[in-house]
mmCIF file of C-alpha atoms in Angstrom:
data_model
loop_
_atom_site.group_PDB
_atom_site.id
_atom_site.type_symbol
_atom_site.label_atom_id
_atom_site.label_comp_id
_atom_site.label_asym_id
_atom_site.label_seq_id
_atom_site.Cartn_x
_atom_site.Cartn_y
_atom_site.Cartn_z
ATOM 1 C CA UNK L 1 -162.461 -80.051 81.627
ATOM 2 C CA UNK L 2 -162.688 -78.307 78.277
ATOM 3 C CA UNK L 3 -160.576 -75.539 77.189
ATOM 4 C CA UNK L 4 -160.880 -73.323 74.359
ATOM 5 C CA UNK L 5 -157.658 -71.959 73.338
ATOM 6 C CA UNK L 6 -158.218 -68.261 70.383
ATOM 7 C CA UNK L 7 -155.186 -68.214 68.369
ATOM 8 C CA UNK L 8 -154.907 -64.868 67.018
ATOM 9 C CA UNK L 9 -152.595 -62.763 65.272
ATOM 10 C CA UNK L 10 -151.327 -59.419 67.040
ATOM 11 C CA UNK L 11 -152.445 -56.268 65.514
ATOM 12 C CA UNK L 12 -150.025 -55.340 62.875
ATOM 13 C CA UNK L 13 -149.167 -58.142 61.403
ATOM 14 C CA UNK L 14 -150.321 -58.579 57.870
ATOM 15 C CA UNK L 15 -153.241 -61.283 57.230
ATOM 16 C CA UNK L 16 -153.337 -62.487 54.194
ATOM 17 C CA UNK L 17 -155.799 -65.167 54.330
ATOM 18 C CA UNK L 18 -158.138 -62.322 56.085
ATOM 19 C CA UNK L 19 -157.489 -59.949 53.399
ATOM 20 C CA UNK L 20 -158.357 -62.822 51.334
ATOM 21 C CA UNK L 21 -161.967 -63.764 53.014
ATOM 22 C CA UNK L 22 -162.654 -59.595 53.570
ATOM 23 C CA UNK L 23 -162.345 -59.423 49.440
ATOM 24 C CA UNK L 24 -164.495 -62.231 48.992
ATOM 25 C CA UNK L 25 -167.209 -61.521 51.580
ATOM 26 C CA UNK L 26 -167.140 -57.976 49.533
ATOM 27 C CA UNK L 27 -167.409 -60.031 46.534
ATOM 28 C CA UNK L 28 -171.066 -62.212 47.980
ATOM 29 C CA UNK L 29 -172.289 -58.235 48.094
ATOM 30 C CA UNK L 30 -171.747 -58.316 51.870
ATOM 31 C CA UNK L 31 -170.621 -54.628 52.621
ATOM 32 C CA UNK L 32 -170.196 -52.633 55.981
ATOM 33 C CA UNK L 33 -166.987 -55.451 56.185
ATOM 34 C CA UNK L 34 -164.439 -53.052 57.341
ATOM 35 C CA UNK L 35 -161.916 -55.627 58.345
ATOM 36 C CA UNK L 36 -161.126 -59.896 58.334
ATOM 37 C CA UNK L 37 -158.309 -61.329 60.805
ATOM 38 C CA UNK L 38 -158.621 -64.924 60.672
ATOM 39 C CA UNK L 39 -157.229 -66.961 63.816
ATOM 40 C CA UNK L 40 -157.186 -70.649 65.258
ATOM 41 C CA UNK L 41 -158.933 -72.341 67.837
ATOM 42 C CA UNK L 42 -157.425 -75.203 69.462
ATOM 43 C CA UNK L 43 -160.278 -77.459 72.173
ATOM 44 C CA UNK L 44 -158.363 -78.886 74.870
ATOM 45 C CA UNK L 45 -159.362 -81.526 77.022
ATOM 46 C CA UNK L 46 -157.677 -81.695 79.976
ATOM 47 C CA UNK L 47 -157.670 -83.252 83.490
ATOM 48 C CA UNK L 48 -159.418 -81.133 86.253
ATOM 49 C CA UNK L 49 -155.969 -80.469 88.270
ATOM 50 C CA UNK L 50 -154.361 -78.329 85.074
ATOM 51 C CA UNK L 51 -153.362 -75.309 85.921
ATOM 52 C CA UNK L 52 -153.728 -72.061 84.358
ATOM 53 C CA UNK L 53 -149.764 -71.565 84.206
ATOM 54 C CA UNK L 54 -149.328 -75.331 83.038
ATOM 55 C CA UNK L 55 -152.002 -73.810 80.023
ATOM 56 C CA UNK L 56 -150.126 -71.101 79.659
ATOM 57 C CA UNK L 57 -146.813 -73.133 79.388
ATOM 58 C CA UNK L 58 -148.497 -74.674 76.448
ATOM 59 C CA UNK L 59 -149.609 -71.573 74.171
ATOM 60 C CA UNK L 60 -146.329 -70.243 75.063
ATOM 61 C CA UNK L 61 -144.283 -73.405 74.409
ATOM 62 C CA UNK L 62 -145.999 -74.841 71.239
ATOM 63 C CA UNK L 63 -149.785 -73.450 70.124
ATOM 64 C CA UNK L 64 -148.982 -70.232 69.570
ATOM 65 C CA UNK L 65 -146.150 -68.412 68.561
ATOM 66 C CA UNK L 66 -145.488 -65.641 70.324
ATOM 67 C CA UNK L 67 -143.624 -63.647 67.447
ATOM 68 C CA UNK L 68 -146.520 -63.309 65.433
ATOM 69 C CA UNK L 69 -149.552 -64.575 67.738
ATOM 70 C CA UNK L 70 -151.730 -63.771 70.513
ATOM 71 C CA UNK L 71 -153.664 -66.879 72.610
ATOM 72 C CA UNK L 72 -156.485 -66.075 75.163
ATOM 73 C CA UNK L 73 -157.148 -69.156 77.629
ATOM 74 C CA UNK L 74 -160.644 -69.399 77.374
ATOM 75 C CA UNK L 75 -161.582 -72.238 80.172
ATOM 76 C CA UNK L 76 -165.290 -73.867 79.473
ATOM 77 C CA UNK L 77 -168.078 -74.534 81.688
ATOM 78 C CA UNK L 78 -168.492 -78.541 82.128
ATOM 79 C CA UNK L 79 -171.396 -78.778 80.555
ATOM 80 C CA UNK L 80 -171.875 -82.633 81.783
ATOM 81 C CA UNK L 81 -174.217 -85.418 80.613
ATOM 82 C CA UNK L 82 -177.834 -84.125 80.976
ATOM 83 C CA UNK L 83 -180.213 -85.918 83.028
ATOM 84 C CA UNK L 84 -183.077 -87.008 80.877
ATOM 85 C CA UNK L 85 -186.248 -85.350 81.648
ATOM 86 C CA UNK U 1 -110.124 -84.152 58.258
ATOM 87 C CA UNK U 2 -113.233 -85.685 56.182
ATOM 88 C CA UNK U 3 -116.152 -83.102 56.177
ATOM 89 C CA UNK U 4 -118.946 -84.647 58.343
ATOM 90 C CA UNK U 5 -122.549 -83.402 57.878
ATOM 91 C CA UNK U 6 -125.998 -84.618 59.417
ATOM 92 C CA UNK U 7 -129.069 -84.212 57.413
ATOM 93 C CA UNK U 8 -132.164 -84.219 59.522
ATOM 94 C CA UNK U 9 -135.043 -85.743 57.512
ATOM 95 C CA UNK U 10 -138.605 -85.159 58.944
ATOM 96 C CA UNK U 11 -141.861 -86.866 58.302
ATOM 97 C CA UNK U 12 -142.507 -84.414 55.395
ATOM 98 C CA UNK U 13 -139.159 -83.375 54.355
ATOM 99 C CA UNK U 14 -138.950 -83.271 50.172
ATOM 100 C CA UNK U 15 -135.700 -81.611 49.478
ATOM 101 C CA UNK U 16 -133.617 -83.814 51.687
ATOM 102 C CA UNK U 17 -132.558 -86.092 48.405
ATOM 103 C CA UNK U 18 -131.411 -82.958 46.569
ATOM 104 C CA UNK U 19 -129.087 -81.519 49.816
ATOM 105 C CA UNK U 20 -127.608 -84.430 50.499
ATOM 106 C CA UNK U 21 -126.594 -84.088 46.714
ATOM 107 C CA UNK U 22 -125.231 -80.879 46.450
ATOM 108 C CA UNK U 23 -123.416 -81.688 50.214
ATOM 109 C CA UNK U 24 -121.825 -84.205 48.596
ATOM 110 C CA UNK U 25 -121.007 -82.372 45.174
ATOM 111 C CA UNK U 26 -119.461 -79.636 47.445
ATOM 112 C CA UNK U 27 -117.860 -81.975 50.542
ATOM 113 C CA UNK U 28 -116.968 -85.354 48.594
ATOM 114 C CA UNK U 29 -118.523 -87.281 51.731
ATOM 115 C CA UNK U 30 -121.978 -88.437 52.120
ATOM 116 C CA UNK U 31 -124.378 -86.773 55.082
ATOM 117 C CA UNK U 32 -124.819 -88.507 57.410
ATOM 118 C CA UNK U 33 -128.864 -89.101 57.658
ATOM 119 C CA UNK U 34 -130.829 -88.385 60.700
ATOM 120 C CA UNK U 35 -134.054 -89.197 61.533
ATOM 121 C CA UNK U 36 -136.480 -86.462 63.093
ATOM 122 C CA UNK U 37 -137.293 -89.320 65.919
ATOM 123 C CA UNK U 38 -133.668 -89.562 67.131
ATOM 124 C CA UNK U 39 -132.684 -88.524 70.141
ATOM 125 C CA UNK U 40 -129.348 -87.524 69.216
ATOM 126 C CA UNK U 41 -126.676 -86.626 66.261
ATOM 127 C CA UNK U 42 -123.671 -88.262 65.283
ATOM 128 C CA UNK U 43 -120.926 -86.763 67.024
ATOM 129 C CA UNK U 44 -117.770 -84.238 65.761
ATOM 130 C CA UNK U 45 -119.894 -82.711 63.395
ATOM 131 C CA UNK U 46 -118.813 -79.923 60.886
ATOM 132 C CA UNK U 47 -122.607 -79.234 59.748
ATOM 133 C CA UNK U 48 -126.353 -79.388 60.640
ATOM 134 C CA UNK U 49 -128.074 -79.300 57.892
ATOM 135 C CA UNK U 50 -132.185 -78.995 57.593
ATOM 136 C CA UNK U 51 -133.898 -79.425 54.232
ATOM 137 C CA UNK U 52 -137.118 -77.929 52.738
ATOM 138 C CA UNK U 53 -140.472 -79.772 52.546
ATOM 139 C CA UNK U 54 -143.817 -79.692 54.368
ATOM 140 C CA UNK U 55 -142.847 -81.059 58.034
ATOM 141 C CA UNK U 56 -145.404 -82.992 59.445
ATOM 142 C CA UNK U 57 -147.963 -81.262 56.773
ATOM 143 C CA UNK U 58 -147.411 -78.067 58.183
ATOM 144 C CA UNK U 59 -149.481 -78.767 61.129
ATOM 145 C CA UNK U 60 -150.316 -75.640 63.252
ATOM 146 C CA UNK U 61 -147.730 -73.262 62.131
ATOM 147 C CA UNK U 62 -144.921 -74.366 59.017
ATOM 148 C CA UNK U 63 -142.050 -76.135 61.279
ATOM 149 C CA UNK U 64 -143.763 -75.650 64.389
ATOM 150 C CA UNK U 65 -144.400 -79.362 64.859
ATOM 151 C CA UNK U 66 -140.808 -80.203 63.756
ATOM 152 C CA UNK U 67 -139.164 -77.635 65.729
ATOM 153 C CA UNK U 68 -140.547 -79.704 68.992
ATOM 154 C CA UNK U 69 -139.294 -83.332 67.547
ATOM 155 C CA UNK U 70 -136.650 -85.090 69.590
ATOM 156 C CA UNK U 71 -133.441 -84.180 67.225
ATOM 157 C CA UNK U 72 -134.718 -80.656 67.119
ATOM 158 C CA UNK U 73 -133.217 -80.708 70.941
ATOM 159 C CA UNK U 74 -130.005 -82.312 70.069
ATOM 160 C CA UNK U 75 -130.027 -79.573 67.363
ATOM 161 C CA UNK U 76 -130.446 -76.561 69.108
ATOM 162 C CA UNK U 77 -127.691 -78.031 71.947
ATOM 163 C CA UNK U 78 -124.841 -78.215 69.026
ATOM 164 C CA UNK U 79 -125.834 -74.708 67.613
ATOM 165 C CA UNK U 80 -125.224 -73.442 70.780
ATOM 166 C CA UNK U 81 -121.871 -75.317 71.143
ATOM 167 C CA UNK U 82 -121.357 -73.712 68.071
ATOM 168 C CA UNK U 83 -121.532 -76.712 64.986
ATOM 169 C CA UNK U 84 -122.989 -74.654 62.093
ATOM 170 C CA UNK U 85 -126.867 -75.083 61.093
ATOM 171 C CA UNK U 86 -128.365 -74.356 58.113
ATOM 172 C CA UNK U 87 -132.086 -74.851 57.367
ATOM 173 C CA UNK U 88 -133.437 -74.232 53.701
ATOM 174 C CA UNK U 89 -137.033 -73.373 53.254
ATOM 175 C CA UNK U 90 -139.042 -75.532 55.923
ATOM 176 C CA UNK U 91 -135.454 -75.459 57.417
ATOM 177 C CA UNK U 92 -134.847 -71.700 57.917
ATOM 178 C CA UNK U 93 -139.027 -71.913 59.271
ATOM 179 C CA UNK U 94 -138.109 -74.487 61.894
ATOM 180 C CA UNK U 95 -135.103 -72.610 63.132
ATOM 181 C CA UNK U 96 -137.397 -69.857 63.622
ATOM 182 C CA UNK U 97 -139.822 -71.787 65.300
ATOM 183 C CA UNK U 98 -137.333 -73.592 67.444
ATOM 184 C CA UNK U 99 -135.950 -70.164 68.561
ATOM 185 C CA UNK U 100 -132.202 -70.485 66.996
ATOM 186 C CA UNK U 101 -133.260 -67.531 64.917
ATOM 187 C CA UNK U 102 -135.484 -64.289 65.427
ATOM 188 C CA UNK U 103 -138.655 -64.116 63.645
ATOM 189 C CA UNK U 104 -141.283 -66.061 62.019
ATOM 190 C CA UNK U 105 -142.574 -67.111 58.595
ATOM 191 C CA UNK U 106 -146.081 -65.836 57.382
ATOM 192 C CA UNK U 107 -148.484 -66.536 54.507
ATOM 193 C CA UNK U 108 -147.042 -65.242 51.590
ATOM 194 C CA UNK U 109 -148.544 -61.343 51.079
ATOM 195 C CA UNK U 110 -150.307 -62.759 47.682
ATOM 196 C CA UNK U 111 -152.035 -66.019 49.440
ATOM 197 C CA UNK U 112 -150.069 -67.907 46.608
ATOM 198 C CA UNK U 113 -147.680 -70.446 46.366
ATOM 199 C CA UNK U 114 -144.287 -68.993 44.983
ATOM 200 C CA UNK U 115 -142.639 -70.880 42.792
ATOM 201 C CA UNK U 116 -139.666 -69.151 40.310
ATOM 202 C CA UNK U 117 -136.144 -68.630 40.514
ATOM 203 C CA UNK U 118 -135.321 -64.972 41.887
ATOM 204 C CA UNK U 119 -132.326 -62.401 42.263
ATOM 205 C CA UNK U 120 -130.846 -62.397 45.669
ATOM 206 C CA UNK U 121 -128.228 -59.832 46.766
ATOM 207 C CA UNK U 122 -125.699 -61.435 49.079
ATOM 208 C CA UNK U 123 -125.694 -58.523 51.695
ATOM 209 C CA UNK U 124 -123.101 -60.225 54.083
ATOM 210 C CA UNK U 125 -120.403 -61.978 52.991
ATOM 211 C CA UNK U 126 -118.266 -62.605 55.841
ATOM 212 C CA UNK U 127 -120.309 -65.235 57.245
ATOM 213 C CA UNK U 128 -119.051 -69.475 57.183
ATOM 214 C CA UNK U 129 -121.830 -69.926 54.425
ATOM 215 C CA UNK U 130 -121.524 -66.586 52.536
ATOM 216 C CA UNK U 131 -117.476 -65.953 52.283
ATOM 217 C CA UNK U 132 -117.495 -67.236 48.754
ATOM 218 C CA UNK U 133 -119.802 -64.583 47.478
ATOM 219 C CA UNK U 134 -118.172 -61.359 46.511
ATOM 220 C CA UNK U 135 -119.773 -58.609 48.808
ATOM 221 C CA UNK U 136 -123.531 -57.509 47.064
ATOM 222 C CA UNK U 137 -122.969 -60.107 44.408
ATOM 223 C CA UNK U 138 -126.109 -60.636 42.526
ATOM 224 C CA UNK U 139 -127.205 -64.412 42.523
ATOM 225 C CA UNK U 140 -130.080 -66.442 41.104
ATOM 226 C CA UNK U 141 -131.623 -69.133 43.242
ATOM 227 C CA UNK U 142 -134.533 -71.000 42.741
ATOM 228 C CA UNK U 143 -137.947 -70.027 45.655
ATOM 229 C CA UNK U 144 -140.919 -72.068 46.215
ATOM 230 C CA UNK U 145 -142.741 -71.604 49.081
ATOM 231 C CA UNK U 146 -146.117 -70.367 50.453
ATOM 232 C CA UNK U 147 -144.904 -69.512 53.642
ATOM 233 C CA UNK U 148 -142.100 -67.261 53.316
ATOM 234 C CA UNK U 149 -143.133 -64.020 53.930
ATOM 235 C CA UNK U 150 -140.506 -62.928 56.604
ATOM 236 C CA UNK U 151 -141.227 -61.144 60.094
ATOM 237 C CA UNK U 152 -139.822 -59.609 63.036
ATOM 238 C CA UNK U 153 -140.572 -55.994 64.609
ATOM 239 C CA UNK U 154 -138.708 -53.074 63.894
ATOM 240 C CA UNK U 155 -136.182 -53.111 66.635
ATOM 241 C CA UNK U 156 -135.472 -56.658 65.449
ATOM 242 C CA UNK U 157 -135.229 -56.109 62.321
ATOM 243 C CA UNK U 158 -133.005 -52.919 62.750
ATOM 244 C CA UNK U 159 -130.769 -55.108 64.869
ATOM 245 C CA UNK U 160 -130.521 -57.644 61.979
ATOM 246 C CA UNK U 161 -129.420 -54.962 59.907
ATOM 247 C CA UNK U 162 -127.140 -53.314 62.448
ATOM 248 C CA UNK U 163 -125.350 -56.175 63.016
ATOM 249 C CA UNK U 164 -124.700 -57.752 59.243
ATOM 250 C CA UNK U 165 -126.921 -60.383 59.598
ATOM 251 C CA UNK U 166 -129.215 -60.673 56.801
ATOM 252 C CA UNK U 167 -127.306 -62.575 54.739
ATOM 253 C CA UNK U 168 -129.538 -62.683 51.579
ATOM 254 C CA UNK U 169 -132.143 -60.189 50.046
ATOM 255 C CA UNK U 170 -134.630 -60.442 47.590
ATOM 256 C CA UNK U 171 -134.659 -58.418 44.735
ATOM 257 C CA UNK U 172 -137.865 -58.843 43.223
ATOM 258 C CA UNK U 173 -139.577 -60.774 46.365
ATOM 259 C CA UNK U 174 -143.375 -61.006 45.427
ATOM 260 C CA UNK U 175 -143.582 -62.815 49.062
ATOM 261 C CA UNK U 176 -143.989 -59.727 51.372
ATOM 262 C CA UNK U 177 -141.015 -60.051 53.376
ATOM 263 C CA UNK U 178 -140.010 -57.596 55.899
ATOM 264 C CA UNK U 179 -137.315 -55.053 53.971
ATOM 265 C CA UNK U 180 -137.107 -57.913 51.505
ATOM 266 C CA UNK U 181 -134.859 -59.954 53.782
ATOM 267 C CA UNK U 182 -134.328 -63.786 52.037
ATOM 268 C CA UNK U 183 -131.754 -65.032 54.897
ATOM 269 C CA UNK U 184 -130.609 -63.985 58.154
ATOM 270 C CA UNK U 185 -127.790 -65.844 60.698
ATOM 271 C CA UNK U 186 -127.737 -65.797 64.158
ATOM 272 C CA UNK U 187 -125.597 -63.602 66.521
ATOM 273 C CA UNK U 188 -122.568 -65.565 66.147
ATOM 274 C CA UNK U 189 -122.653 -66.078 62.093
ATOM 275 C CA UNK U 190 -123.141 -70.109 62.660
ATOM 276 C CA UNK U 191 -126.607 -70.767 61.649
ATOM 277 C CA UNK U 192 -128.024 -69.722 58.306
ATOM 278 C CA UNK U 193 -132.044 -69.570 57.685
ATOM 279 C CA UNK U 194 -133.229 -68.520 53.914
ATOM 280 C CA UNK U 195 -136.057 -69.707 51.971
ATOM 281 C CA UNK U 196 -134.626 -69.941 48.599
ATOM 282 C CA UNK U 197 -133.024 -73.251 47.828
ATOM 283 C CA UNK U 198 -129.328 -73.024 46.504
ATOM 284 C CA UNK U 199 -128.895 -76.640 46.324
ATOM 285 C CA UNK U 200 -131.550 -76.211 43.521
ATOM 286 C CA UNK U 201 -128.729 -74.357 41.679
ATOM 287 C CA UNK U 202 -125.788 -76.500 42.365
ATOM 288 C CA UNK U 203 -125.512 -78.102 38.613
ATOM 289 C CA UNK U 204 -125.451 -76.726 35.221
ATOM 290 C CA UNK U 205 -128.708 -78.637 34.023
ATOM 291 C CA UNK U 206 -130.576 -76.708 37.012
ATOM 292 C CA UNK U 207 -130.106 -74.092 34.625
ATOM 293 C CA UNK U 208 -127.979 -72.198 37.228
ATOM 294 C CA UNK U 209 -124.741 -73.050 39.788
ATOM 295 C CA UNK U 210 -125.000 -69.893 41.875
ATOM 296 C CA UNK U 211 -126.132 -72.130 45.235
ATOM 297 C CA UNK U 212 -122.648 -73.862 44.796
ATOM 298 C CA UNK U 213 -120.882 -71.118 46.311
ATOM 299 C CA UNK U 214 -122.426 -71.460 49.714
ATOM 300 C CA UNK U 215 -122.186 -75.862 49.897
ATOM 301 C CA UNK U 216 -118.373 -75.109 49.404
ATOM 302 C CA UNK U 217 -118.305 -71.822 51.435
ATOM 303 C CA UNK U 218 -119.475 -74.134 54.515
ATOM 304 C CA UNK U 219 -117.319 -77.061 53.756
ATOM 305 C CA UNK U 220 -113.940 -75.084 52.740
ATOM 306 C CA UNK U 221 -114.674 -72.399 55.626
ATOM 307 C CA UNK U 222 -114.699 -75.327 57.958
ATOM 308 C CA UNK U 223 -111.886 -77.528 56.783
ATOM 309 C CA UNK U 224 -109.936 -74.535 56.663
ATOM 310 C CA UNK U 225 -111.029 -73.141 60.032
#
């Protein structure tokens, strides 16, 4: 089973790096950019039986830090080895 | 009693040669080295002491990785028997990371490495690695970091202040820092996290000796205690 694990940071805390990319997007000529917050995304693979809480255990115990961060558990769809038509 | 220190050395450590020097200078006894992978630390010690550097490449968060190593455990057991701790730099951001002290390290505000010596105002000096200050002494000690912009919420940070634990403050910060705070120590004084590096301004030919106050603060305070 794959997992997709959002790393972001919690509103109020300051972003550089996403002030950094919001400047330079402005500075391509994109406009209508009102804000950046860069995150992470971590791709798990894990066995069938994990649990949510076991998942949760993790962002809580090591991918995210919960001073600065927030994670969303984002569990994906097996997508499985096609059949050739 | 001889002054016994452990230096912790992780994959990624760069300011663990330099420590173990101004230990020395200040304790007359070599650290004893530790390895991140050990299990365990020498016993009876007077200090824990983590250096600066890029831990494991500052993989997923500065000091995250490190803060999870096997010693890390053995670490956080003696803080909370009490030994002393102090973490410089990557030091201060793993003892943040492994939960001995509120908080975490950001990006610098500017995106840019830091790299200069600045004023610090020693804003507590009644703590094991402070004592030797004079109260709101002003002291120049070498930064260099990219991640050292300091965080906690408000009602941590007011009860940082409350209680007398941020031990140093920037002057002229440049890093973003929440109310400029360089250093803070945990509830019970023992364990000291800053980001600028006094034992880069332990010898004259650093161009400064204002870091040699707090090597001999922790090794008098101790022998003494």
């Amino acid at each position: 089973m794959k997992v997709r694990i959002h790393v972001s940071l919690k509103p109020g805390v300051l972003d550089p790096q996403g002030r950094a990319v919001h400047h330079a997007l402005e500075g391509l000529g994109f406009s209508g950019v009102q804000d950046v917050r860069v995150g992470r995304l971590i791709e798990l693979e894990v066995v069938e039986s994990t649990t949510h809480d076991a998942l949760d255990a993790m962002c809580r115990g090591l991918l995210a830090n919960m001073v600065i961060e927030n994670y969303r558990i984002e569990p994906m769809p097996d997508a499985g080895v096609q059949e050739p038509a | 009693m001889a002054f016994r220190a452990a230096l912790v050395t992780f994959p990624g450590s760069n300011c663990d040669r330099d420590l173990a020097v101004a230990l020395r200078n200040a304790s007359g006894e070599e650290p004893i080295r530790v390895w991140h992978g050990n299990a365990e630390l020498p016993e009876q010690l007077d200090l824990i002491a983590l250096p600066g550097g890029f831990s494991y490449g500052d993989y997923l968060r500065s000091g995250a990785m490190a803060a999870h190593s096997p010693i890390m455990r053995a670490v956080v057991e003696a803080a909370g028997r009490g030994v002393p701790v102090l973490g410089i730099c990557n030091g201060f951001q793993v003892l943040t990371e492994a939960g001995l002290l509120p908080g975490a390290l950001l990006h610098n505000a500017g995106q840019t490495f830091i790299c200069r010596t600045v004023p610090l105002r020693v804003e507590n000096n009644h703590s094991l690695f402070t004592h030797r200050y004079a109260q709101n002494q002003e002291i120049r000690i070498p930064v260099a970091h990219h991640d050292g912009n300091y965080f906690a919420d408000e009602a941590t940070l007011d009860r940082l202040e409350g209680a007398g634990r941020v031990a140093f403050r920037y002057l002229s910060a440049g890093n973003g820092s929440r109310r400029d705070i360089a250093g803070i120590l945990n509830e019970s004084g023992t364990v000291l996290g800053l980001m600028p590096h006094p034992e880069r301004a332990v010898d004259h030919d650093h161009g400064g000796i204002d870091g040699l106050a707090l090597f001999e603060g922790a090794v008098r305070g101790l022998v003494a205690a």
